[in-house]
Structure formats: C-alpha cells, structure tokens
Short mmCIF file of C-alpha atoms and ligand atoms in Angstrom, two decimals:
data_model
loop_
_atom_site.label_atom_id
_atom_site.label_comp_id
_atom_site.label_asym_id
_atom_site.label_seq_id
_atom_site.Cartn_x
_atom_site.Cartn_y
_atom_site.Cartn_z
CA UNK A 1 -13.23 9.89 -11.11
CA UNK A 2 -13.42 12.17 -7.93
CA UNK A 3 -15.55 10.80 -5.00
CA UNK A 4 -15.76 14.32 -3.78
CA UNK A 5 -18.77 14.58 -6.10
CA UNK A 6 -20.78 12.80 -3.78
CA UNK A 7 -20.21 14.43 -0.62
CA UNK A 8 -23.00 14.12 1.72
CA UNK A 9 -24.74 13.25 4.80
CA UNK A 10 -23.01 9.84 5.04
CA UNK A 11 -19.70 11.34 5.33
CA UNK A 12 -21.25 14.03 7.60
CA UNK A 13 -22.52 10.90 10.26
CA UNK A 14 -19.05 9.23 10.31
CA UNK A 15 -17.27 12.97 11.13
CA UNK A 16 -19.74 14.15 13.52
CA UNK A 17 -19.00 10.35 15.52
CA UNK A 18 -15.54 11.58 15.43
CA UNK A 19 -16.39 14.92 16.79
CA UNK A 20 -18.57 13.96 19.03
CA UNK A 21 -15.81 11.94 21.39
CA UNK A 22 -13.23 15.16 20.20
CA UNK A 23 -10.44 12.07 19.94
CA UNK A 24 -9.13 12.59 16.41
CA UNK A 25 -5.64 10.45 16.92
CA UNK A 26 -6.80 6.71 15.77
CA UNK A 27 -4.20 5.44 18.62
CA UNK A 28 -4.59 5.38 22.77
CA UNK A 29 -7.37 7.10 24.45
CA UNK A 30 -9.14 3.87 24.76
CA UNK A 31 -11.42 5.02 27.46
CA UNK A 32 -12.49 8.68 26.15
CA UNK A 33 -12.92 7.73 22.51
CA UNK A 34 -15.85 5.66 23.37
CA UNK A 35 -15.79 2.81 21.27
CA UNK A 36 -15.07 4.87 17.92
CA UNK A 37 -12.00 3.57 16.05
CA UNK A 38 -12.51 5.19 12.36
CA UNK A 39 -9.13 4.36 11.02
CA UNK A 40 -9.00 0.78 12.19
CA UNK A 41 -12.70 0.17 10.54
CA UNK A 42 -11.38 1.40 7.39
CA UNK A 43 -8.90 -0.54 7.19
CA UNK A 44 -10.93 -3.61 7.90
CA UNK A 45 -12.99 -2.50 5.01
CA UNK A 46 -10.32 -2.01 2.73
CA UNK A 47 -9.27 -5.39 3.20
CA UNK A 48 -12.92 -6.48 2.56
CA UNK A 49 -13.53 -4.51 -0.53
CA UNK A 50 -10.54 -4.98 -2.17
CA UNK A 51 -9.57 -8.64 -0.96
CA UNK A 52 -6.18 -7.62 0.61
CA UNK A 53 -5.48 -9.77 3.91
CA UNK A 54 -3.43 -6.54 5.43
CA UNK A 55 -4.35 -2.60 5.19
CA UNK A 56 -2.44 0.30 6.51
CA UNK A 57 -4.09 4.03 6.43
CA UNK A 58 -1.09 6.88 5.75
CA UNK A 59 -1.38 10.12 5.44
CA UNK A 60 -1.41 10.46 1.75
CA UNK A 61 -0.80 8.37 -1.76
CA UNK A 62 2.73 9.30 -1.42
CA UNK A 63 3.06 8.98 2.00
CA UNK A 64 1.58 5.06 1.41
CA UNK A 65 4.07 4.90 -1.50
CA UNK A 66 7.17 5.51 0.61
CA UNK A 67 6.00 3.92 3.73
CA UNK A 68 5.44 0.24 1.00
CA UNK A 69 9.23 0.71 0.01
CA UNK A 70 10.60 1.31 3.49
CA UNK A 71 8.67 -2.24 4.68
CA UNK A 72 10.19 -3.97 1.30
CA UNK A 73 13.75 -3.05 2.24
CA UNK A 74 13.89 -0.71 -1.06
CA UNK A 75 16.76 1.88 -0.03
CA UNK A 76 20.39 3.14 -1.03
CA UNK A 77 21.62 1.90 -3.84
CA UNK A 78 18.61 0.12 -4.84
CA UNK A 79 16.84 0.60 -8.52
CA UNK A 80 13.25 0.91 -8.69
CA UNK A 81 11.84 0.82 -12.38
CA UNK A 82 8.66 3.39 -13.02
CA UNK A 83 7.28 4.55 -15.80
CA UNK A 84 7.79 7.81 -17.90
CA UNK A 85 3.89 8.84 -17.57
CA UNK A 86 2.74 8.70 -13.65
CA UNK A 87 2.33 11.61 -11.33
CA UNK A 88 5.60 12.84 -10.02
CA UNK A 89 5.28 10.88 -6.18
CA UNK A 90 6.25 8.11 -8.27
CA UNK A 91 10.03 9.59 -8.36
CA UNK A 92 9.62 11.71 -4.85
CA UNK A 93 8.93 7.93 -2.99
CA UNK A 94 12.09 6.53 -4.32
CA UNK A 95 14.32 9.39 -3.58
CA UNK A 96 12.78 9.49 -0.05
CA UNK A 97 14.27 6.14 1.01
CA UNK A 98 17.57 6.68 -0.74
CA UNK A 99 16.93 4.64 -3.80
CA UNK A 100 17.18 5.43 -7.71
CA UNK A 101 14.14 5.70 -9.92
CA UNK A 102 14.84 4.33 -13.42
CA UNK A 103 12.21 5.86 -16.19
CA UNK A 104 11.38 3.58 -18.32
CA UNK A 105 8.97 4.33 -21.36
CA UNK A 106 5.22 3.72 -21.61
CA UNK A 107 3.38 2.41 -24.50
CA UNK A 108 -0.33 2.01 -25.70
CA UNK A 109 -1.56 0.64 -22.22
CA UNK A 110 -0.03 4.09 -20.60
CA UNK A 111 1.89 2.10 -18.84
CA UNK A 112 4.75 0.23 -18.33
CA UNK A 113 6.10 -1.54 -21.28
CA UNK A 114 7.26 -4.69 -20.19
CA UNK A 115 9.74 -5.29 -22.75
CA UNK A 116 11.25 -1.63 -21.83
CA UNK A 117 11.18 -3.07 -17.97
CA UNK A 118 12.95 -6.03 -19.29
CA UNK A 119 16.04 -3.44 -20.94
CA UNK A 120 16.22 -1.56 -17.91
CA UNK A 121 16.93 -4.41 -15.65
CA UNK A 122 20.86 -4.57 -14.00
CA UNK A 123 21.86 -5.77 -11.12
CA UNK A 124 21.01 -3.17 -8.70
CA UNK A 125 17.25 -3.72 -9.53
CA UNK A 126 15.23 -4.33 -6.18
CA UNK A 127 11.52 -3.15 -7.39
CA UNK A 128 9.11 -2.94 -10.58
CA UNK A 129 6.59 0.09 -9.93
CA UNK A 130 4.25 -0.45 -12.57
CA UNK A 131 1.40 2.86 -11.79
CA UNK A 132 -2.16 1.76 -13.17
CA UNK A 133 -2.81 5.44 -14.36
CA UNK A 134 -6.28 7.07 -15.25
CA UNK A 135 -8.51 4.29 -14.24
CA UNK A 136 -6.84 0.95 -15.75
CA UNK A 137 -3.71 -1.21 -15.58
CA UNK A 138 -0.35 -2.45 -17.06
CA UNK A 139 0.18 -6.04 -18.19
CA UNK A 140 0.78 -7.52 -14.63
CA UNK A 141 1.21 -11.16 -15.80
CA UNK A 142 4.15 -9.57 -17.94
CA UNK A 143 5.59 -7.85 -14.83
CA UNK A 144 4.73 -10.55 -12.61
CA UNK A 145 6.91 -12.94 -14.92
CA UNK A 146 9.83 -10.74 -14.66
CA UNK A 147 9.70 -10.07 -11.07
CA UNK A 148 9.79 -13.74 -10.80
CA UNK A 149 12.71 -14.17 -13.30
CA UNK A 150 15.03 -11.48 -11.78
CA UNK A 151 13.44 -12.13 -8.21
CA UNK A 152 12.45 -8.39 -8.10
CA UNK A 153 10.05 -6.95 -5.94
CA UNK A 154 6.37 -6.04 -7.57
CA UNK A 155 4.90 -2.52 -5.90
CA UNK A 156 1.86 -1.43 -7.75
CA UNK A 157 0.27 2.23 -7.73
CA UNK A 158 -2.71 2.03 -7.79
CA UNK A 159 -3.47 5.11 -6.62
CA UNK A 160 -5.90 6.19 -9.87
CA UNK A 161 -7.60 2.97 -10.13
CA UNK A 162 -9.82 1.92 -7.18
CA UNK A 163 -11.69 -0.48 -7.70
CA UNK A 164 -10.16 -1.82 -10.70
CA UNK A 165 -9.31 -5.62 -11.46
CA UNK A 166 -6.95 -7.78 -13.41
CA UNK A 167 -8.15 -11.39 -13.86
CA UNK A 168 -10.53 -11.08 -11.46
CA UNK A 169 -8.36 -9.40 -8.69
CA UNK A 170 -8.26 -5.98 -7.42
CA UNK A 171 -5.29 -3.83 -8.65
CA UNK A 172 -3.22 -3.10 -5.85
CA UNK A 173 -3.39 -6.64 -4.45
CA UNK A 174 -1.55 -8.36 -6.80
CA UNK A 175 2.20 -7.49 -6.43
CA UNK A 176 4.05 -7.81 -2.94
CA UNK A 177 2.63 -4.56 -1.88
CA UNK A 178 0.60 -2.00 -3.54
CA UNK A 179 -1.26 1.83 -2.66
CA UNK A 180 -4.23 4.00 -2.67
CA UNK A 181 -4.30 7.42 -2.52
CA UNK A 182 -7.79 9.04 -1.15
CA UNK A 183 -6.52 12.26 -2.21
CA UNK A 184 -9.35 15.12 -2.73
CA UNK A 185 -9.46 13.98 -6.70
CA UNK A 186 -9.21 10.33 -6.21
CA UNK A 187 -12.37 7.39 -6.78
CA UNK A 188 -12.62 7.80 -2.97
CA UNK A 189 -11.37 10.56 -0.89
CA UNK A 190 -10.57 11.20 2.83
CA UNK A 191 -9.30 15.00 2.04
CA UNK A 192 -6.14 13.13 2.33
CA UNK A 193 -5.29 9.80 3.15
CA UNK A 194 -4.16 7.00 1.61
CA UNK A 195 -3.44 3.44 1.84
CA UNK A 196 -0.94 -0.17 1.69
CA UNK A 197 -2.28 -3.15 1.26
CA UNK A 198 -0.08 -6.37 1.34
CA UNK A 199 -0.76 -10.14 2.05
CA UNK A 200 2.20 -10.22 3.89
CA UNK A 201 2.04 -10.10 7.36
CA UNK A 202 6.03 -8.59 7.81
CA UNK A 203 5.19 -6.32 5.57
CA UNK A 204 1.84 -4.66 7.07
CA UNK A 205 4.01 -4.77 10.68
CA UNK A 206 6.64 -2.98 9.11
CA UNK A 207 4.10 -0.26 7.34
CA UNK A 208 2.35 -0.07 10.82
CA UNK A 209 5.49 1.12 12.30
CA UNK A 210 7.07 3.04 9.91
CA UNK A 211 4.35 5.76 10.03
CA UNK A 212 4.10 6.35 13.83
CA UNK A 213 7.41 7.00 14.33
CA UNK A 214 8.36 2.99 14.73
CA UNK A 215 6.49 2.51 17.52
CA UNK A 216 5.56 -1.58 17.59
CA UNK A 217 2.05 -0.61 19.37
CA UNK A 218 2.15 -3.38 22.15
CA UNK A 219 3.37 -1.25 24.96
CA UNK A 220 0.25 -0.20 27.69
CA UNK A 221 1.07 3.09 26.26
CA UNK A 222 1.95 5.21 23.68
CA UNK A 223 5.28 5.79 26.49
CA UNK A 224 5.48 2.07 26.95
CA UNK A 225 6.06 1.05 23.26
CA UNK A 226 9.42 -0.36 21.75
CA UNK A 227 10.75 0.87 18.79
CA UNK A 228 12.66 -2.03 16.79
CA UNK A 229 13.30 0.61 13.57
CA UNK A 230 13.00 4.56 12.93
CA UNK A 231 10.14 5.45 11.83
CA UNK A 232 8.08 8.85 10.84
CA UNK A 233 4.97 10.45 11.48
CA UNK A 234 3.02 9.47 8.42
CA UNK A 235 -0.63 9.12 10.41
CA UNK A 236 -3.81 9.49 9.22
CA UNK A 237 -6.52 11.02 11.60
CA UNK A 238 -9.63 9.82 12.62
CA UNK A 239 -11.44 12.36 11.19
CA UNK A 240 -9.96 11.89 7.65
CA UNK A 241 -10.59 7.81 7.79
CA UNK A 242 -14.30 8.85 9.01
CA UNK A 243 -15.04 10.71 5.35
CA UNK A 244 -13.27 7.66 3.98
CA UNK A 245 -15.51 5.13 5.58
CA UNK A 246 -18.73 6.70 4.41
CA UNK A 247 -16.94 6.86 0.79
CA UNK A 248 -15.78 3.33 0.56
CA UNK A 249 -19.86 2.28 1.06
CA UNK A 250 -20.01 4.37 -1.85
CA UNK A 251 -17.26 2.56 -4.06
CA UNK A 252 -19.89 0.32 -6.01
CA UNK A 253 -22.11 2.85 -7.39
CA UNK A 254 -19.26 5.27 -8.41
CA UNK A 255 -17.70 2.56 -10.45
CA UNK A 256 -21.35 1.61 -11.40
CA UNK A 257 -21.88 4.71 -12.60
CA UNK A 258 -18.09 5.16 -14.22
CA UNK A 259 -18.37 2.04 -16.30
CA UNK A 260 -22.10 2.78 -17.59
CA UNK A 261 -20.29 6.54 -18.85
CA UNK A 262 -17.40 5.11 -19.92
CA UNK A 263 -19.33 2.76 -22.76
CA UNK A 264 -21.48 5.46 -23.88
CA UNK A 265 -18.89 8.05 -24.62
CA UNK A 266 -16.75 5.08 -26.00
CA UNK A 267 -19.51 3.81 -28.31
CA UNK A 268 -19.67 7.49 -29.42
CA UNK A 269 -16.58 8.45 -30.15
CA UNK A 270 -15.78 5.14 -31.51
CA UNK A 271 -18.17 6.68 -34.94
CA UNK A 272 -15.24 8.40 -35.79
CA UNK A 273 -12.58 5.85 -37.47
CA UNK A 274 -9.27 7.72 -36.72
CA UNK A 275 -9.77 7.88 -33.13
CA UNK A 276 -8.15 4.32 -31.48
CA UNK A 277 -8.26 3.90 -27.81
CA UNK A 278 -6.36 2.55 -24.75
CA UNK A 279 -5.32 -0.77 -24.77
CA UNK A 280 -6.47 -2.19 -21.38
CA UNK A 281 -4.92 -5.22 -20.68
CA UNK A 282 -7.93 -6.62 -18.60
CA UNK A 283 -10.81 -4.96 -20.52
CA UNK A 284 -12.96 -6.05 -17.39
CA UNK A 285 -11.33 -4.66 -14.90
CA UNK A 286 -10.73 -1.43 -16.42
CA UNK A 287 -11.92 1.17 -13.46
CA UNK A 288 -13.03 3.57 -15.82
CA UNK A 289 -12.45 7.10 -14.54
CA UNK A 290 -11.11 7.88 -17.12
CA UNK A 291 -11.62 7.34 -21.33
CA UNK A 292 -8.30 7.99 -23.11
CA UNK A 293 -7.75 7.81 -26.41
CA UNK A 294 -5.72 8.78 -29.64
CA UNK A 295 -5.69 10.71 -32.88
CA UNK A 296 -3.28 9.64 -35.21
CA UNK A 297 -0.68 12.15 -35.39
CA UNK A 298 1.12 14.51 -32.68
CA UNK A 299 -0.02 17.61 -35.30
CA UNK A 300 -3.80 16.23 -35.09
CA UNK A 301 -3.99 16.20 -31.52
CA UNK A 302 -2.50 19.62 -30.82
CA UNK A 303 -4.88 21.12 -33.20
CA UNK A 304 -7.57 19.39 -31.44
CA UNK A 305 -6.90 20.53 -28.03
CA UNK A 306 -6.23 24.32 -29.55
CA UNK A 307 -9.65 24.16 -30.86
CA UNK A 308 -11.69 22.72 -27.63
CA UNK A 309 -9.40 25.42 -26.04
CA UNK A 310 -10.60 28.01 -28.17
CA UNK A 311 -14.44 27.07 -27.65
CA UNK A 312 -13.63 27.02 -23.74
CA UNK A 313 -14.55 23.75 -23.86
CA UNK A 314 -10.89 21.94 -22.71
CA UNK A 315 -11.91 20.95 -18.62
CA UNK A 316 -12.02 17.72 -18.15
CA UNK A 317 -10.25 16.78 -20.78
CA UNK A 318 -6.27 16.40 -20.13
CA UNK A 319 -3.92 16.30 -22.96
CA UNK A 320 -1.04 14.75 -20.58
CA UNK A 321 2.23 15.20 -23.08
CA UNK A 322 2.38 19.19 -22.33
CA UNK A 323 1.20 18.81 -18.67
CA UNK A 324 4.00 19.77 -16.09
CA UNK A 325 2.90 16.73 -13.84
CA UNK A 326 2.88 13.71 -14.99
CA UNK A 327 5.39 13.31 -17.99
CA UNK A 328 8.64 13.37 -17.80
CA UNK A 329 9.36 16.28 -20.82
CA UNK A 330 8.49 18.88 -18.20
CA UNK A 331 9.87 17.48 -15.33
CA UNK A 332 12.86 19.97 -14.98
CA UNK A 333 13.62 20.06 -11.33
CA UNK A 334 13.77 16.30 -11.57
CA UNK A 335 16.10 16.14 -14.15
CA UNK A 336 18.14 18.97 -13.27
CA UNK A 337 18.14 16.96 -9.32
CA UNK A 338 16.85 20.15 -7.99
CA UNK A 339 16.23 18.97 -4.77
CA UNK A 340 16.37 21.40 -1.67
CA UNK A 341 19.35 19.24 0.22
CA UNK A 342 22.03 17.60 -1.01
CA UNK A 343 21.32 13.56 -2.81
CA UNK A 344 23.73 10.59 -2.39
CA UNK A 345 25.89 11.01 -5.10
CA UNK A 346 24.29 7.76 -6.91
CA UNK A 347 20.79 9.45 -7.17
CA UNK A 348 22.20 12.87 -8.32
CA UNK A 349 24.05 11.34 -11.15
CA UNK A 350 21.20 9.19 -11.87
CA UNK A 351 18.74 12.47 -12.10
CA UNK A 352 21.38 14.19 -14.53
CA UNK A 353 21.42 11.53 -16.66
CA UNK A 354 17.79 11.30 -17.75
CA UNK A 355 18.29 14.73 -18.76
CA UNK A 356 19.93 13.06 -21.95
CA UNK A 357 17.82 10.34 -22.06
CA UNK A 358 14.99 9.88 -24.53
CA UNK A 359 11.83 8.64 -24.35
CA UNK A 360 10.45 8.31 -28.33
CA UNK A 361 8.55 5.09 -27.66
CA UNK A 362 6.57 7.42 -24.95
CA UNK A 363 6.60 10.47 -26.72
CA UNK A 364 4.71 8.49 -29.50
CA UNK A 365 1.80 7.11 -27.26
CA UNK A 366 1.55 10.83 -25.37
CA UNK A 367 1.55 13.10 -28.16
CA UNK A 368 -1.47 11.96 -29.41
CA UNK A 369 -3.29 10.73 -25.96
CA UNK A 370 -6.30 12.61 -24.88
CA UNK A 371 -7.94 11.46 -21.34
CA UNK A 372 -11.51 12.42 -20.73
CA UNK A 373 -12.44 12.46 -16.78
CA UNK A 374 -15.73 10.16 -16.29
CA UNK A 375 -17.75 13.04 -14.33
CA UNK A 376 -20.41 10.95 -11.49
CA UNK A 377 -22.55 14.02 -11.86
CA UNK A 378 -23.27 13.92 -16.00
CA UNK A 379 -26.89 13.46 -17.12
CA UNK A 380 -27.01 11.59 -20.12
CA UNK A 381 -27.91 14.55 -21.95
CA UNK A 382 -24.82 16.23 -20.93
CA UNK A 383 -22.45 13.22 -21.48
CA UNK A 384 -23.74 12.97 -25.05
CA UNK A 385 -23.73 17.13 -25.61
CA UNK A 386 -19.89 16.45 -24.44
CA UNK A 387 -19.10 13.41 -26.36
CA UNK A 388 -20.71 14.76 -29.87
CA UNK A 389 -18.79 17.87 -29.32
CA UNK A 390 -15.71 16.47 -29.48
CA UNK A 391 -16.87 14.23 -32.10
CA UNK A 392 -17.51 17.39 -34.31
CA UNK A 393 -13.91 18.89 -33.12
CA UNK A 394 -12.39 16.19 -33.86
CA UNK A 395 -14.24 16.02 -37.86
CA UNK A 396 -13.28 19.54 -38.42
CA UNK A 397 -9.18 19.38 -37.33
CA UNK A 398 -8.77 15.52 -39.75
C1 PLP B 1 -2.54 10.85 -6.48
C2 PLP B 1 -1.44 9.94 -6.82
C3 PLP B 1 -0.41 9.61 -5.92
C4 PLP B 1 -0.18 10.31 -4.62
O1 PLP B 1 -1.23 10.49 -3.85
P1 PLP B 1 -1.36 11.74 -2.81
O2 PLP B 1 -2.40 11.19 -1.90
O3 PLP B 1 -1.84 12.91 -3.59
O4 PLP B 1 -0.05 11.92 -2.16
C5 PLP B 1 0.51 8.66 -6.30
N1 PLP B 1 0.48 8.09 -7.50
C6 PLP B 1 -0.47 8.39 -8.40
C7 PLP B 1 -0.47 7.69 -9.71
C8 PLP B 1 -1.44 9.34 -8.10
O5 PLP B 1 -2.35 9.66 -9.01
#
C-alpha cells in the first residue's frame, strides 16, 4: 500500500528544485520562483494518469473530501449516504459543511450495499459517498443507477485505491467528483496532500477557490483577486506536491508490484477451503493494497487474530471490526455528537440516533474480515514465510 516505501532520490530532485528557488506557496511569485510550479505539474499529471479532465491539490484526503462537497452545493440540511466501514473523514467532511451523514451498512464488497443505499434514500438526499476501501471498489453501476433515479449526486473516496479501475476507468473519475488522499500511508504520498478530480469545469473552479480562501485567481495579484464565495485555507505547498510528483512516476510499478503480491498470497491462502475472499466488483481493477478476506464465523476469526497476536506476528494484518477507526461500533464521540462546538440541531439529533441504530448486515461481513497490507518491500521468500504462516494459524484455530 504505502508509497513511502520507496522514498528516494527522485523525490529528493523534485524537493531540492523547490528549495532551491525557497518559494514553497504554489501561487504568485512568478518572477522569483523561476519557472518551478510543483503543484500545478501535479495536477496536470493527475489528470493524465488517472484520465480526469480537472485536478485540484488540497491539503489532505479530508481536506479534498470537504472542499468536493462545498463545490457540489452539499450543505445544511442535506443527506449524504456513507458507509458503516470507511475511515472516520468520511463523517468529519459532512459535518464540516453542515450536512448529515447517513450510515448505511456494508456487505461482502466492504462497501456500500446498494440495496441498503436504496432504503436509506428520503427526500433530503443530495449525495451517495460510496469509499472504495483497502485497495478496491463498490458496485458503481449500482450507485450510478440510483444517483440517476433519485438525481443524487455521486462523490467517490477513493482515497485507498489509487490507481484502481472499474470497467476500464479509474476510481475516482467516475462519479461527479471524487478524492485522493497522499497521506504518509497512502499508494502515493506527499507527507500530506491530497486531491479532487472532476470533469466538470464549475466544479474544479469552485474547488480552486474554496481552498485559498475564495480567491478566483485572475487578479494581477494575490491583493487584486475577487472573491465571488468564502472560502478557506486548504493549500497544499510546493514542497509537498514536489514528493508527490516524483511518486506519481512511481504509480505503475507500485501497483505492478501490488497486483503480482496480491495473486500469490491469494493463490496461497486460497489452499485452505474455509477462507472466502472479497468480492470485487471489477476483479480487474482491483488496486490491490490490500488482500482481505474471511473465516467463517465471528468466533473463528477472533481466535485467529488472538493467536497471530500471541506469536507477535499481527502487523500488517488489520482485523477492522475491533479497530477504533474505521467502523462504526467504536465510534463513540460520533455517536454520542461529541463535537467541541455546538451542531445544528439536525446533525446532533442525527448523531444520537445512530447510537440506536444497528448495523447486523455489517457486523456480519466485519466480524470475520481480515485485511492483509500488500508490503512493496516483500521478497518472495518473505511473502510466502507470511502467507504459509497464516495458512498454518488459520489450520490450527478451524
Ligand atoms: C486516508 C483517508 C482519507 C483522508 O485522508 P487524509 O489525507 O489522511 O486526510 C479519507 N478517506 C479514506 C477512505 C482514507 O483512507
């Protein structure tokens, strides 16, 4: 998964450029920065790589997240539909433009359900947020069809899942909007950084002002610039887009090497009959940083994850059900709305109430869901060391 494991001179060359004019802002300074304009070549890349027409560098994956529903007019009042499993700047997005985050539950994809999206639909819905987590992606064509039935807004996270496809597209293209995040642990990193992409041209504007403080960028100066909305300060600098240029050259052998790993310790733990796997909706286009896959029973699993545990042997592997991140059964301080101001009164009571909500269908896929992180570094002595140990764990908990 984590580009960070090939850190090297490439990244050093694009810095040191950076460095070497001392400009780190990517706007103004036209004269003194001497030609180098790190952010603005990313973002051509990024919408060469990934086939996006628009790309707009932020700050971070959240950052990106918040600044995509600000540009789609998702705010007060409005429902946004994410799912149960996703790393919590799913819900801390939505509550940052005023709107309400409706949880809906997962199933064997680890993502969305569509027929659960379908249920959770009302009036106030304004945006799907399906999140392609660990490496692959939810049933977009389902998503897409509902989007167009209830003409709904599609925002995709694809913050875990550079690179990936779904019929022969690259997630994060596909809906009206969707994000990376080049976070230290992402496919590509910047430090921190992330990323919209859109194919609408309104939209990118929008995103473009929204995080520089709505300036439109046209003025002769940073002074002379009109503001036609608020925005905030959700740059990225020129030395973060720099490590991010040298890493997105990289993109083709990480996945190389990510989908090459990813068959091997499949076709090995496949030996074992009682261990099922993801269902990837796009088998192709699966990203693979990731291989997750299930026992049969809740029991089974916990057992398993005692005993690699026990044999100090658990890293890299992520059992995501008892993880305070990215399920909602731990998520306390969302469901109790701890928040550090006051919420409208809509979101508040909205917060509350998926303290009494259940989540069964979820709770069935994630009690018995094991992901295994695709390292870039393994030999293939080491993968298969790895992979027959848990084979052997696995034998001796059935
Ligand atoms: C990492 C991540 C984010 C947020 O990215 P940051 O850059 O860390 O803010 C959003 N969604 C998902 C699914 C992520 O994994």
């Amino acid at each position: 998964m984590p580009g960070f494991e090939f850190f090297g001179a490439e990244e050093r060359k694009e810095v040191n450029d950076v460095l070497n004019t001392g400009i780190l802002m990517r706007y103004g300074f036209d004269v003194q920065r001497q030609g180098i304009w790190k952010s603005l070549e990313l973002e051509k890349e990024v919408c060469k790589t990934f086939g996006s027409q628009y790309a707009h560098l932020t700050s971070s994956g959240t950052a990106a997240l918040t600044t995509a529903m600000a540009a789609l007019g998702v705010g007060c009042g409005d429902e946004v539909i994410m799912p149960s499993f996703t790393f919590v700047a799913s819900f801390e997005a939505i509550l940052s433009v005023g709107a309400i985050p409706v949880l809906v539950d997962v199933d064997d994809t680890l993502t969305l359900n569509p027929d659960a999206v379908r249920k959770a639909i009302t009036t106030k819905t304004k945006c799907i947020m399906p999140v392609h987590m660990c490496g692959s992606m939810a049933d977009l064509s389902a998503l897409q069809e509902i989007c167009a039935e209830h003409n709904v807004l599609l925002l995709e996270d694809a913050c875990q899942s550079i690179g990936g496809t779904y019929k022969g597209k690259k997630l994060g293209t596909i809906g009206n909007a969707g994000t990376f995040s080049f976070d230290f642990v992402k496919t590509i990193t910047c430090a921190e950084g992330g990323v919209v992409m859109t194919n609408n041209e309104d939209v990118f504007t929008k995103c473009d002002g929204f995080t520089d403080h709505g300036h439109d960028h046209k003025g002769v100066d940073r002074g002379a610039d009109l503001h036609p909305f608020i925005g905030y300060n959700f740059r990225i600098s020129e030395l973060h887009a720099a490590v991010g240029l040298a890493q997105i050259r990289k993109l083709d052998t990480f996945l190389g090497i990510q989908k090459r790993n990813h068959s091997k310790l499949k076709a090995i733990l496949s030996t074992v009959p009682e261990i099922s796997f993801r269902s990837v909706p796009d088998a192709e286009g699966d990203s693979c940083t990731f291989i997750s896959w299930f026992l049969p029973t809740e029991e089974q699993t916990r057992k398993f994850v005692a005993a690699m545990k026990e044999q100090g042997i658990m890293a890299g592997n992520f059992y995501w059900y008892d993880n305070n991140w990215h399920y909602i059964k731990k998520w306390q301080h969302l469901k109790t709305a701890g928040t550090l101001y006051n919420l409208n009164e809509e979101q508040k009571q909205a917060l509350l109430n998926l303290s009494t909500q259940t989540f069964a269908a979820s709770d069935a896929v994630m009690s018995r869901c094991i992901s295994t992180a695709i390292s870039l570094l393994w030999t293939d002595e080491q993968m298969e060391a790895k992979a027959n140990k848990i084979v052997e764990i696995v034998k001796s908990i059935l």
